[in-house]
Tab-separated table of C-alpha atoms in Angstrom:
chain	number	residue	atom	x	y	z
A	227	MET	CA	-28.850	-11.285	-79.830
A	228	GLU	CA	-25.318	-10.382	-78.895
A	229	THR	CA	-23.553	-7.491	-79.810
A	230	GLU	CA	-20.358	-4.980	-78.553
A	231	VAL	CA	-22.019	-1.605	-78.146
A	232	ALA	CA	-25.672	-1.163	-76.913
A	233	ILE	CA	-27.509	2.784	-77.591
A	234	VAL	CA	-30.544	2.935	-75.941
A	235	GLY	CA	-31.943	6.006	-78.153
A	236	ALA	CA	-31.472	6.995	-81.665
A	237	GLY	CA	-31.338	11.099	-81.180
A	238	PRO	CA	-28.866	13.299	-81.653
A	239	ALA	CA	-26.541	11.475	-78.558
A	240	GLY	CA	-27.231	8.306	-79.814
A	241	LEU	CA	-26.376	8.892	-83.157
A	242	SER	CA	-23.082	10.411	-81.998
A	243	ALA	CA	-22.425	7.765	-80.389
A	244	ALA	CA	-22.896	4.735	-83.400
A	245	VAL	CA	-21.134	7.048	-86.010
A	246	ALA	CA	-18.169	7.647	-83.734
A	247	ALA	CA	-17.859	4.152	-81.990
A	248	SER	CA	-18.567	1.946	-85.399
A	249	GLU	CA	-16.064	4.302	-86.968
A	250	ALA	CA	-13.575	2.921	-84.982
A	251	GLY	CA	-14.402	-0.339	-85.558
A	252	CYS	CA	-17.412	-2.137	-83.009
A	253	ARG	CA	-20.495	-3.417	-83.603
A	254	VAL	CA	-23.224	-1.779	-83.005
A	255	THR	CA	-27.293	-2.057	-82.221
A	256	ILE	CA	-29.787	1.002	-81.801
A	257	VAL	CA	-32.192	0.400	-79.822
A	258	ASP	CA	-35.225	3.350	-80.343
A	259	ALA	CA	-38.876	3.715	-79.777
A	260	TYR	CA	-39.869	5.388	-82.896
A	261	ALA	CA	-40.222	3.968	-86.048
A	262	ARG	CA	-36.897	5.818	-87.543
A	263	PRO	CA	-34.091	7.086	-86.104
A	264	GLY	CA	-33.869	10.994	-85.163
A	265	GLY	CA	-35.303	11.318	-81.908
A	266	GLN	CA	-37.359	13.960	-80.696
A	267	TYR	CA	-35.052	16.290	-82.328
A	268	TYR	CA	-35.099	15.304	-85.534
A	269	LYS	CA	-38.255	13.473	-85.695
A	270	GLN	CA	-38.522	11.757	-89.141
A	271	MET	CA	-42.047	11.628	-90.889
A	272	PRO	CA	-43.029	8.264	-91.986
A	273	GLY	CA	-41.510	6.930	-95.201
A	274	GLU	CA	-45.077	7.060	-96.535
A	275	PHE	CA	-44.794	11.325	-96.372
A	276	HIS	CA	-42.795	12.981	-99.402
A	277	PRO	CA	-43.050	16.674	-97.935
A	278	ARG	CA	-41.840	19.445	-100.466
A	279	ARG	CA	-39.585	21.055	-97.939
A	280	PRO	CA	-38.552	18.900	-96.117
A	281	GLU	CA	-35.604	20.904	-94.881
A	282	THR	CA	-38.647	23.107	-93.022
A	283	LEU	CA	-39.152	19.908	-90.731
A	284	TYR	CA	-36.294	20.924	-88.138
A	285	HIS	CA	-33.942	23.847	-87.681
A	286	ASP	CA	-30.165	21.818	-88.274
A	287	PHE	CA	-31.800	19.788	-91.452
A	288	SER	CA	-28.411	19.241	-93.320
A	289	GLN	CA	-26.985	17.644	-89.884
A	290	ALA	CA	-29.298	15.318	-89.744
A	291	GLN	CA	-29.055	14.211	-93.296
A	292	GLN	CA	-25.261	14.167	-92.258
A	293	LEU	CA	-25.830	12.005	-89.460
A	294	PHE	CA	-28.654	9.626	-91.220
A	295	ALA	CA	-25.957	9.461	-94.638
A	296	LYS	CA	-23.217	7.948	-92.126
A	297	LEU	CA	-25.362	5.159	-90.138
A	298	ASP	CA	-26.667	3.976	-93.937
A	299	ASP	CA	-22.665	4.440	-94.616
A	300	HIS	CA	-22.092	1.515	-91.902
A	301	ALA	CA	-22.534	-2.008	-91.981
A	302	ARG	CA	-21.399	-2.306	-88.635
A	303	VAL	CA	-24.625	-0.515	-87.006
A	304	GLN	CA	-27.950	-2.342	-86.843
A	305	VAL	CA	-30.813	0.224	-85.739
A	306	LEU	CA	-34.149	-1.536	-84.105
A	307	SER	CA	-36.525	0.857	-84.730
A	308	GLY	CA	-40.485	0.651	-82.811
A	309	THR	CA	-38.270	-0.870	-80.292
A	310	THR	CA	-38.377	-0.559	-76.294
A	311	VAL	CA	-36.286	-1.761	-73.441
A	312	TRP	CA	-38.577	-2.422	-71.043
A	313	THR	CA	-35.781	-3.862	-68.458
A	314	VAL	CA	-32.246	-4.237	-67.985
A	315	GLN	CA	-29.990	-6.566	-66.123
A	316	ALA	CA	-27.166	-5.561	-64.437
A	317	ALA	CA	-23.671	-7.194	-64.627
A	318	SER	CA	-23.233	-9.567	-61.860
A	319	THR	CA	-19.238	-8.589	-62.011
A	320	PRO	CA	-17.481	-5.591	-63.621
A	321	GLY	CA	-16.595	-6.423	-67.163
A	322	ASP	CA	-20.061	-8.568	-67.835
A	323	PRO	CA	-22.049	-8.021	-70.114
A	324	VAL	CA	-25.294	-5.626	-69.758
A	325	THR	CA	-28.510	-7.882	-70.948
A	326	LEU	CA	-30.996	-5.211	-72.213
A	327	TYR	CA	-34.776	-6.449	-72.575
A	328	LEU	CA	-36.179	-6.006	-75.465
A	329	ASN	CA	-39.802	-5.669	-76.768
A	330	THR	CA	-40.132	-5.667	-80.417
A	331	GLY	CA	-43.790	-5.647	-80.593
A	332	ALA	CA	-43.609	-9.097	-81.990
A	333	GLY	CA	-42.575	-10.703	-78.697
A	334	SER	CA	-39.432	-10.072	-76.588
A	335	VAL	CA	-35.932	-10.592	-76.551
A	336	GLY	CA	-32.707	-10.670	-74.517
A	337	LEU	CA	-29.889	-8.268	-76.298
A	338	ARG	CA	-26.431	-9.144	-74.383
A	339	ALA	CA	-23.845	-5.842	-74.802
A	340	GLU	CA	-20.449	-5.618	-73.703
A	341	LYS	CA	-21.067	-1.804	-73.143
A	342	VAL	CA	-23.875	0.496	-73.044
A	343	ILE	CA	-24.690	4.215	-73.880
A	344	LEU	CA	-27.607	5.463	-72.871
A	345	ALA	CA	-29.575	8.436	-74.643
A	346	PRO	CA	-33.131	7.751	-73.726
A	347	GLY	CA	-33.469	12.047	-74.107
A	348	ALA	CA	-35.792	13.705	-71.519
A	349	TYR	CA	-39.640	14.691	-71.535
A	350	ASP	CA	-42.007	17.407	-70.814
A	351	ARG	CA	-42.065	18.978	-67.204
A	352	VAL	CA	-46.062	20.086	-66.909
A	353	LEU	CA	-46.763	22.368	-63.907
A	354	PRO	CA	-50.310	21.279	-62.414
A	355	PHE	CA	-53.126	23.815	-62.423
A	356	PRO	CA	-56.716	23.678	-63.037
A	357	GLY	CA	-58.244	22.003	-65.721
A	358	TRP	CA	-54.803	20.822	-67.270
A	359	ASP	CA	-56.434	17.579	-67.267
A	360	LEU	CA	-58.846	18.247	-70.007
A	361	PRO	CA	-58.815	17.158	-73.575
A	362	GLY	CA	-57.241	19.516	-75.404
A	363	VAL	CA	-54.235	20.378	-73.280
A	364	MET	CA	-51.365	18.905	-74.265
A	365	THR	CA	-47.356	19.367	-73.971
A	366	MET	CA	-45.693	20.892	-76.857
A	367	GLY	CA	-43.506	17.877	-76.748
A	368	ALA	CA	-46.890	15.918	-78.160
A	369	ALA	CA	-47.932	18.977	-80.381
A	370	GLN	CA	-44.256	19.602	-82.015
A	371	THR	CA	-44.815	15.121	-82.589
A	372	LEU	CA	-48.217	15.997	-84.284
A	373	VAL	CA	-47.225	18.137	-86.601
A	374	LYS	CA	-43.805	16.737	-86.907
A	375	SER	CA	-44.903	12.849	-87.640
A	376	GLN	CA	-47.957	13.673	-88.793
A	377	ARG	CA	-49.090	17.052	-90.575
A	378	VAL	CA	-51.928	17.231	-87.659
A	379	LEU	CA	-52.598	19.607	-85.711
A	380	PRO	CA	-53.425	19.689	-82.272
A	381	GLY	CA	-56.546	22.691	-82.581
A	382	LEU	CA	-57.247	26.274	-84.553
A	383	ARG	CA	-57.159	27.888	-81.963
A	384	VAL	CA	-53.747	27.307	-79.981
A	385	VAL	CA	-51.892	28.609	-76.905
A	386	LEU	CA	-48.521	28.100	-75.580
A	387	SER	CA	-47.543	28.495	-71.984
A	388	GLY	CA	-44.381	27.598	-70.051
A	389	SER	CA	-41.328	29.031	-70.155
A	390	GLY	CA	-37.488	27.998	-71.614
A	391	PRO	CA	-36.208	27.972	-75.466
A	392	PHE	CA	-38.309	25.350	-76.893
A	393	LEU	CA	-41.347	27.761	-76.739
A	394	LEU	CA	-40.213	29.248	-79.615
A	395	PRO	CA	-39.738	26.436	-82.514
A	396	VAL	CA	-42.958	24.488	-81.503
A	397	ALA	CA	-44.360	28.322	-81.630
A	398	ALA	CA	-43.102	28.434	-85.355
A	399	GLY	CA	-43.749	24.725	-86.072
A	400	LEU	CA	-47.633	25.619	-85.460
A	401	ALA	CA	-47.963	28.917	-87.174
A	402	GLN	CA	-46.142	27.262	-90.175
A	403	ALA	CA	-48.324	24.346	-90.402
A	404	GLY	CA	-51.471	25.986	-90.409
A	405	ALA	CA	-52.815	26.680	-86.643
A	406	GLN	CA	-53.817	30.756	-86.105
A	407	VAL	CA	-51.758	30.411	-82.459
A	408	VAL	CA	-53.147	32.879	-80.439
A	409	ALA	CA	-50.445	33.803	-78.143
A	410	VAL	CA	-46.596	32.144	-76.797
A	411	TYR	CA	-46.815	33.085	-73.058
A	412	GLU	CA	-43.206	32.797	-71.596
A	413	ALA	CA	-43.377	32.978	-67.723
A	414	THR	CA	-39.613	34.558	-67.298
A	415	THR	CA	-38.985	38.710	-68.287
A	416	PRO	CA	-36.071	39.837	-70.302
A	417	LEU	CA	-35.784	41.947	-67.386
A	418	GLN	CA	-34.827	38.807	-65.524
A	419	TRP	CA	-32.180	37.904	-68.091
A	420	ALA	CA	-30.096	41.541	-68.734
A	421	ARG	CA	-27.771	40.942	-65.684
A	422	HIS	CA	-26.541	37.642	-67.978
A	423	ALA	CA	-26.490	39.006	-71.320
A	424	PRO	CA	-22.545	39.545	-71.028
A	425	ARG	CA	-22.607	35.672	-71.010
A	426	VAL	CA	-24.279	35.252	-74.390
A	427	TRP	CA	-22.157	36.977	-76.392
A	428	ASN	CA	-20.130	34.497	-77.682
A	429	HIS	CA	-22.895	32.418	-78.749
A	430	TRP	CA	-24.280	34.141	-81.937
A	431	ASP	CA	-25.474	30.421	-83.065
A	432	LYS	CA	-27.659	30.111	-80.438
A	433	LEU	CA	-28.606	33.932	-80.773
A	434	ARG	CA	-29.425	34.036	-84.350
A	435	GLU	CA	-31.508	30.457	-84.444
A	436	GLY	CA	-34.103	32.105	-81.328
A	437	GLY	CA	-33.949	35.417	-83.385
A	438	ASP	CA	-34.897	33.268	-85.706
A	439	TYR	CA	-38.172	31.906	-84.494
A	440	VAL	CA	-38.914	35.568	-82.852
A	441	GLN	CA	-38.832	37.075	-87.111
A	442	LEU	CA	-41.518	33.798	-88.082
A	443	LEU	CA	-43.511	34.610	-85.189
A	444	ARG	CA	-43.686	37.906	-85.817
A	445	LYS	CA	-44.582	37.624	-89.808
A	446	GLN	CA	-47.315	35.544	-88.891
A	447	GLY	CA	-48.675	37.808	-86.147
A	448	VAL	CA	-48.417	35.975	-82.943
A	449	PRO	CA	-47.867	37.819	-79.804
A	450	LEU	CA	-45.001	37.117	-77.518
A	451	GLN	CA	-46.445	37.829	-73.908
A	452	PHE	CA	-43.287	37.663	-71.114
A	453	GLY	CA	-43.987	37.269	-67.327
A	454	ARG	CA	-47.502	35.550	-68.652
A	455	ALA	CA	-48.688	31.991	-68.263
A	456	VAL	CA	-52.335	30.107	-68.550
A	457	ILE	CA	-52.869	28.767	-64.736
A	458	ARG	CA	-56.979	27.568	-65.953
A	459	ALA	CA	-58.111	26.257	-68.526
A	460	SER	CA	-62.192	25.381	-68.718
A	461	GLY	CA	-64.587	22.973	-71.208
A	462	ASP	CA	-67.261	20.853	-71.718
A	463	GLU	CA	-65.895	18.657	-73.491
A	464	ARG	CA	-62.259	19.997	-73.921
A	465	VAL	CA	-60.615	23.256	-73.639
A	466	GLN	CA	-62.754	26.147	-74.155
A	467	HIS	CA	-61.358	28.466	-72.808
A	468	ILE	CA	-57.672	29.613	-70.611
A	469	THR	CA	-57.338	32.026	-68.046
A	470	VAL	CA	-53.762	33.888	-68.534
A	471	ALA	CA	-52.479	35.939	-65.667
A	472	ARG	CA	-49.073	38.191	-65.021
A	473	LEU	CA	-46.915	36.324	-62.616
A	474	SER	CA	-44.343	38.296	-60.212
A	475	ALA	CA	-41.212	37.589	-60.647
A	476	ASP	CA	-41.375	33.967	-58.284
A	477	TRP	CA	-44.286	33.129	-60.398
A	478	GLN	CA	-47.695	34.047	-58.333
A	479	PRO	CA	-50.317	35.379	-60.315
A	480	ILE	CA	-50.851	38.936	-60.080
A	481	ALA	CA	-54.145	39.804	-58.616
A	482	GLY	CA	-56.603	41.875	-60.458
A	483	SER	CA	-54.698	40.592	-63.429
A	484	GLU	CA	-56.513	37.764	-64.983
A	485	GLU	CA	-57.522	37.690	-68.498
A	486	GLN	CA	-59.825	34.835	-70.507
A	487	ARG	CA	-58.690	33.729	-73.802
A	488	GLU	CA	-60.829	31.439	-75.823
A	489	VAL	CA	-59.017	28.366	-77.438
A	490	ASP	CA	-59.064	24.522	-78.480
A	491	ALA	CA	-55.868	23.703	-77.623
A	492	VAL	CA	-53.221	24.453	-74.975
A	493	CYS	CA	-49.859	23.468	-75.578
A	494	ILE	CA	-47.641	23.275	-72.086
A	495	GLY	CA	-44.010	22.894	-71.364
A	496	TYR	CA	-41.514	24.263	-68.492
A	497	GLY	CA	-38.520	22.509	-69.656
A	498	PHE	CA	-37.441	18.936	-69.479
A	499	VAL	CA	-37.105	15.939	-67.115
A	500	PRO	CA	-34.495	13.473	-67.773
A	501	SER	CA	-35.683	9.732	-68.378
A	502	LEU	CA	-33.410	7.903	-65.550
A	503	GLU	CA	-35.687	4.677	-65.512
A	504	LEU	CA	-33.026	2.703	-67.064
A	505	SER	CA	-30.085	4.299	-64.829
A	506	SER	CA	-31.340	3.491	-61.501
A	507	LEU	CA	-32.237	0.100	-62.653
A	508	LEU	CA	-28.677	-0.360	-63.494
A	509	GLY	CA	-27.480	1.489	-60.269
A	510	CYS	CA	-25.958	4.287	-61.558
A	511	THR	CA	-25.466	7.374	-59.226
A	512	HIS	CA	-27.726	10.069	-59.729
A	513	ARG	CA	-27.206	13.652	-58.044
A	514	TYR	CA	-30.128	16.216	-57.862
A	515	ASP	CA	-29.318	19.570	-59.910
A	516	PRO	CA	-31.385	22.356	-57.824
A	517	VAL	CA	-30.773	24.957	-60.261
A	518	GLN	CA	-32.862	21.700	-62.779
A	519	ALA	CA	-35.153	20.618	-60.081
A	520	THR	CA	-34.373	17.249	-60.832
A	521	PHE	CA	-31.426	14.217	-60.706
A	522	VAL	CA	-29.034	13.398	-63.351
A	523	VAL	CA	-27.075	11.024	-64.049
A	524	GLN	CA	-23.114	11.477	-63.015
A	525	HIS	CA	-20.268	10.258	-65.769
A	526	ASP	CA	-16.523	10.536	-65.579
A	527	ALA	CA	-14.786	13.290	-68.517
A	528	ASP	CA	-15.268	10.533	-70.822
A	529	MET	CA	-19.338	10.065	-70.383
A	530	GLN	CA	-19.010	6.867	-67.916
A	531	SER	CA	-21.122	6.308	-65.076
A	532	SER	CA	-20.956	4.983	-61.879
A	533	ARG	CA	-21.459	1.445	-63.581
A	534	ALA	CA	-17.675	0.339	-65.472
A	535	GLY	CA	-19.400	-0.047	-69.256
A	536	VAL	CA	-22.534	2.140	-68.565
A	537	PHE	CA	-21.967	5.302	-70.808
A	538	VAL	CA	-24.770	7.810	-70.311
A	539	ALA	CA	-25.120	10.622	-73.149
A	540	GLY	CA	-27.832	13.405	-74.233
A	541	GLU	CA	-30.105	14.632	-71.717
A	542	ILE	CA	-29.860	12.315	-68.738
A	543	THR	CA	-27.106	13.901	-67.600
A	544	GLY	CA	-29.102	17.420	-67.767
A	545	ILE	CA	-30.993	19.233	-70.146
A	546	GLY	CA	-28.600	20.611	-72.817
A	547	GLY	CA	-30.217	19.833	-75.738
A	548	SER	CA	-28.725	19.206	-79.326
A	549	ALA	CA	-25.937	20.743	-79.002
A	550	VAL	CA	-24.533	18.970	-75.854
A	551	ALA	CA	-26.072	16.020	-76.827
A	552	MET	CA	-24.337	15.269	-79.778
A	553	PRO	CA	-20.647	16.110	-78.837
A	554	GLN	CA	-21.357	13.737	-75.275
A	555	GLY	CA	-22.119	11.424	-77.823
A	556	THR	CA	-18.724	11.751	-79.717
A	557	LEU	CA	-17.200	11.325	-76.249
A	558	ALA	CA	-18.982	8.139	-75.350
A	559	GLY	CA	-18.919	6.612	-78.442
A	560	LEU	CA	-14.666	7.122	-78.677
A	561	ALA	CA	-14.142	6.047	-74.935
A	562	VAL	CA	-16.250	2.803	-75.530
A	563	ALA	CA	-13.969	1.927	-78.787
A	564	ARG	CA	-10.872	2.643	-76.311
A	565	GLN	CA	-12.503	0.503	-73.724
A	566	LEU	CA	-13.286	-1.933	-76.608
A	567	GLY	CA	-9.404	-2.008	-77.783
A	568	ARG	CA	-10.867	-0.394	-81.312
A	569	LEU	CA	-8.678	2.578	-80.875
A	570	SER	CA	-5.098	3.253	-78.859
A	571	GLU	CA	-5.491	5.913	-75.511
A	572	SER	CA	-2.952	8.548	-77.738
A	573	ALA	CA	-5.612	8.008	-80.409
A	574	ALA	CA	-9.111	8.249	-78.490
A	575	GLN	CA	-7.401	12.016	-76.564
A	576	ARG	CA	-6.126	13.009	-80.007
A	577	LYS	CA	-9.887	12.587	-80.836
A	578	MET	CA	-11.646	13.357	-77.916
A	579	ALA	CA	-9.764	16.482	-77.561
A	580	PRO	CA	-11.684	19.320	-80.199
A	581	TYR	CA	-15.317	17.648	-79.046
A	582	ARG	CA	-14.045	18.148	-75.263
A	583	LYS	CA	-13.247	21.824	-76.218
A	584	ALA	CA	-17.186	22.046	-78.634
A	585	LEU	CA	-18.790	20.473	-74.814
A	586	ARG	CA	-17.274	22.997	-72.679
A	587	HIS	CA	-18.134	25.714	-74.773
A	588	ARG	CA	-21.719	24.694	-75.231
A	589	GLN	CA	-22.072	23.183	-71.967
A	590	ALA	CA	-21.608	26.954	-70.738
A	591	PHE	CA	-24.834	27.930	-72.542
A	592	ALA	CA	-26.849	25.285	-71.381
A	593	VAL	CA	-26.193	25.808	-67.731
A	594	LEU	CA	-27.038	29.739	-68.179
A	595	LEU	CA	-30.466	28.630	-70.045
A	596	GLN	CA	-31.261	26.345	-66.887
A	597	TYR	CA	-30.474	29.052	-64.990
A	598	LEU	CA	-32.643	31.796	-66.639
A	599	PHE	CA	-35.323	29.524	-66.901
A	600	ARG	CA	-35.869	27.664	-64.110
A	601	LEU	CA	-38.551	26.647	-62.256
A	602	ARG	CA	-39.438	29.049	-59.591
A	603	PRO	CA	-42.305	28.505	-55.926
A	604	GLY	CA	-44.820	30.216	-56.900
A	605	TRP	CA	-46.241	27.973	-59.266
A	606	LEU	CA	-47.402	26.189	-56.583
A	607	SER	CA	-49.817	28.716	-55.842
A	608	TRP	CA	-51.527	27.827	-59.371
A	609	MET	CA	-53.338	24.836	-57.929
A	610	THR	CA	-56.771	24.496	-55.771
A	611	PRO	CA	-57.136	21.896	-53.065
A	612	GLU	CA	-58.830	19.976	-56.032
A	613	THR	CA	-56.669	20.062	-58.891
A	614	LEU	CA	-55.322	16.869	-60.144
A	615	VAL	CA	-51.368	16.756	-59.880
A	616	CYS	CA	-51.732	12.728	-60.927
A	617	ARG	CA	-54.040	11.871	-63.837
A	618	CYS	CA	-53.240	8.509	-64.113
A	619	GLU	CA	-54.601	7.682	-60.417
A	620	GLU	CA	-56.382	10.908	-59.872
A	621	VAL	CA	-54.657	12.605	-57.155
A	622	PRO	CA	-55.592	15.863	-56.357
A	623	PHE	CA	-53.130	17.849	-54.255
A	624	GLN	CA	-55.561	18.029	-51.445
A	625	GLN	CA	-54.748	14.386	-50.951
A	626	ILE	CA	-51.116	14.623	-51.192
A	627	GLU	CA	-51.331	17.861	-48.947
A	628	ALA	CA	-53.349	15.924	-46.253
A	629	ALA	CA	-51.017	12.714	-46.586
A	630	ILE	CA	-47.725	15.478	-45.539
A	631	LYS	CA	-49.568	16.954	-42.899
A	632	ASP	CA	-52.068	14.981	-41.231
A	633	ASP	CA	-50.237	11.313	-41.939
A	634	HIS	CA	-46.751	12.971	-41.703
A	635	ALA	CA	-44.900	11.885	-45.115
A	636	ARG	CA	-41.558	13.366	-44.809
A	637	ASP	CA	-40.456	11.899	-48.537
A	638	VAL	CA	-42.098	10.851	-52.275
A	639	LYS	CA	-41.837	7.077	-51.275
A	640	THR	CA	-44.620	7.623	-48.665
A	641	VAL	CA	-46.644	9.823	-50.214
A	642	LYS	CA	-46.915	7.742	-53.057
A	643	ALA	CA	-47.947	4.518	-49.918
A	644	LEU	CA	-50.165	6.917	-49.055
A	645	THR	CA	-52.238	8.514	-52.537
A	646	ARG	CA	-51.104	6.027	-55.681
A	647	CYS	CA	-49.216	9.245	-56.924
A	648	GLY	CA	-47.047	7.420	-59.473
A	649	MET	CA	-48.419	4.132	-59.431
A	650	GLY	CA	-50.217	4.862	-62.817
A	651	LEU	CA	-49.342	4.379	-66.013
A	652	CYS	CA	-46.655	6.911	-66.620
A	653	GLN	CA	-45.354	4.977	-63.317
A	654	GLY	CA	-44.381	8.810	-61.738
A	655	ARG	CA	-43.123	10.424	-64.935
A	656	VAL	CA	-45.712	13.550	-65.407
A	657	CYS	CA	-46.484	13.584	-62.007
A	658	GLY	CA	-43.062	13.027	-60.285
A	659	PRO	CA	-41.672	16.132	-60.208
A	660	SER	CA	-44.215	17.906	-59.204
A	661	VAL	CA	-44.932	15.347	-56.171
A	662	ALA	CA	-41.453	16.240	-54.987
A	663	ALA	CA	-41.849	20.018	-55.582
A	664	ILE	CA	-45.143	19.703	-53.447
A	665	THR	CA	-43.684	17.516	-50.614
A	666	ALA	CA	-40.189	19.458	-50.578
A	667	ALA	CA	-42.703	23.251	-50.235
A	668	LEU	CA	-45.075	21.358	-47.480
A	669	THR	CA	-42.349	19.934	-45.490
A	670	GLY	CA	-39.822	22.624	-45.627
A	671	GLN	CA	-36.945	20.282	-46.334
A	672	ASP	CA	-34.149	19.906	-49.062
A	673	PRO	CA	-35.439	18.636	-52.440
A	674	ALA	CA	-32.608	16.626	-52.383
A	675	GLN	CA	-33.162	14.463	-49.465
A	676	LEU	CA	-36.593	13.402	-50.327
A	677	GLY	CA	-35.542	10.874	-53.103
A	678	ALA	CA	-37.444	10.628	-56.224
A	679	LEU	CA	-40.581	8.449	-57.845
A	680	MET	CA	-38.661	6.110	-59.588
A	681	GLY	CA	-40.203	3.284	-61.684
A	682	ARG	CA	-40.794	-0.554	-61.244
A	683	PRO	CA	-38.824	-3.613	-62.720
A	684	ILE	CA	-40.984	-3.171	-65.864
A	685	VAL	CA	-40.517	0.547	-67.137
A	686	LYS	CA	-42.301	0.122	-70.140
A	687	PRO	CA	-46.010	-1.233	-70.582
A	688	ILE	CA	-45.667	-4.620	-72.139
A	689	THR	CA	-47.954	-7.469	-72.892
A	690	LEU	CA	-48.134	-10.668	-70.933
A	691	GLY	CA	-47.210	-12.597	-73.688
A	692	ALA	CA	-44.044	-11.185	-74.085
A	693	LEU	CA	-43.422	-11.183	-70.415
A	694	CYS	CA	-43.709	-14.373	-70.635
A	695	ASP	CA	-41.573	-14.995	-73.962
A	696	THR	CA	-38.747	-17.141	-73.030
A	697	SER	CA	-36.583	-16.528	-76.810
A	698	HIS	CA	-34.249	-14.337	-75.038
């Protein structure tokens, strides 16, 4: 298979890039793992489902429908849904095509593309605590997917614990779907936000959106409590009880503040971690962002990475939500069209100008949110020696601690080799950020110098039959 522009990810960034590139005359192929376009943000229900009020599925319903309609209008756009990129082969010389190896479910096929736009999104960040591996404890993204795509509740008595704006829409969605949301626990406090209030006055649309969610939760009788977190979960076959504690400014549990709640589901989320597997395989340059506590892909003003012909958009450039992802995707699509000769330099710059302006405005707000809801180091004290950090390989905190203190591991790669952290099915996606934080704390080093638990050349599960398929 061949295409001019391959886009990985059909969320807001990928869809915006596809529309911009195809409208300029490029042939575009979108590859996405979900059954229907939209990504996690614009998650569509299966075609067999016919909701009476589809506009309640997500906040920007009309905007999503406009994107979907534009895609349908372009014969130059091919959407490969239910398809994963399991590895990539970078161009041997600048200007040569990049080859994406796809798992379509029926086998493996190679897709050669003159230009690639990576918009794979991100996944939930979870902070380990005793009992987080019990059935019924899940990420907020998983809970939202259950409700959005299948109208299935994760439980009947649900609590949410974490930090960041994502708490509100997930809690509201669960309440609207019929769950009893016992409480929403936000680890930060309004007092910590107060001195930054003047910086939000020019972002009324986002403030209004947050206010709408808060009002909905109040109408549903859902308590929103600040400066608290779930620090322990317990149960026989699945989660049945949680321990909630008030937190100090650096997220240390305050002694004597613990209280027990009876639940059957816990949704956890402390922001997001960019999906960097493909950008790493392609050799893109990454930088460590200390506020977001993660690596992100470096790029220029046109969203091109350090690898010629490889562009990036959305969360892999830094967590900013759809408001940032969409103009980034449009800029990437226009830049690709210019490189392919479908737009002149002057026409491209004219089209890019309003999106650059919108991006500057929206990124300012995203950077503020990143700072306000940043991780505090006290969360490390939530773990006991027996707390699992890597669930795939069942590696507890004490084993990582021993690798560092007794075996003198000084980077995450060595910790991985000594403990098997990150060698399981998720390839370190879940435990990697926690392992890096633990290693930095116990060695006193800058996290930027420790590296990351990068995945293997095969970035997604694939059958041996597909691996041996020579159809590409």
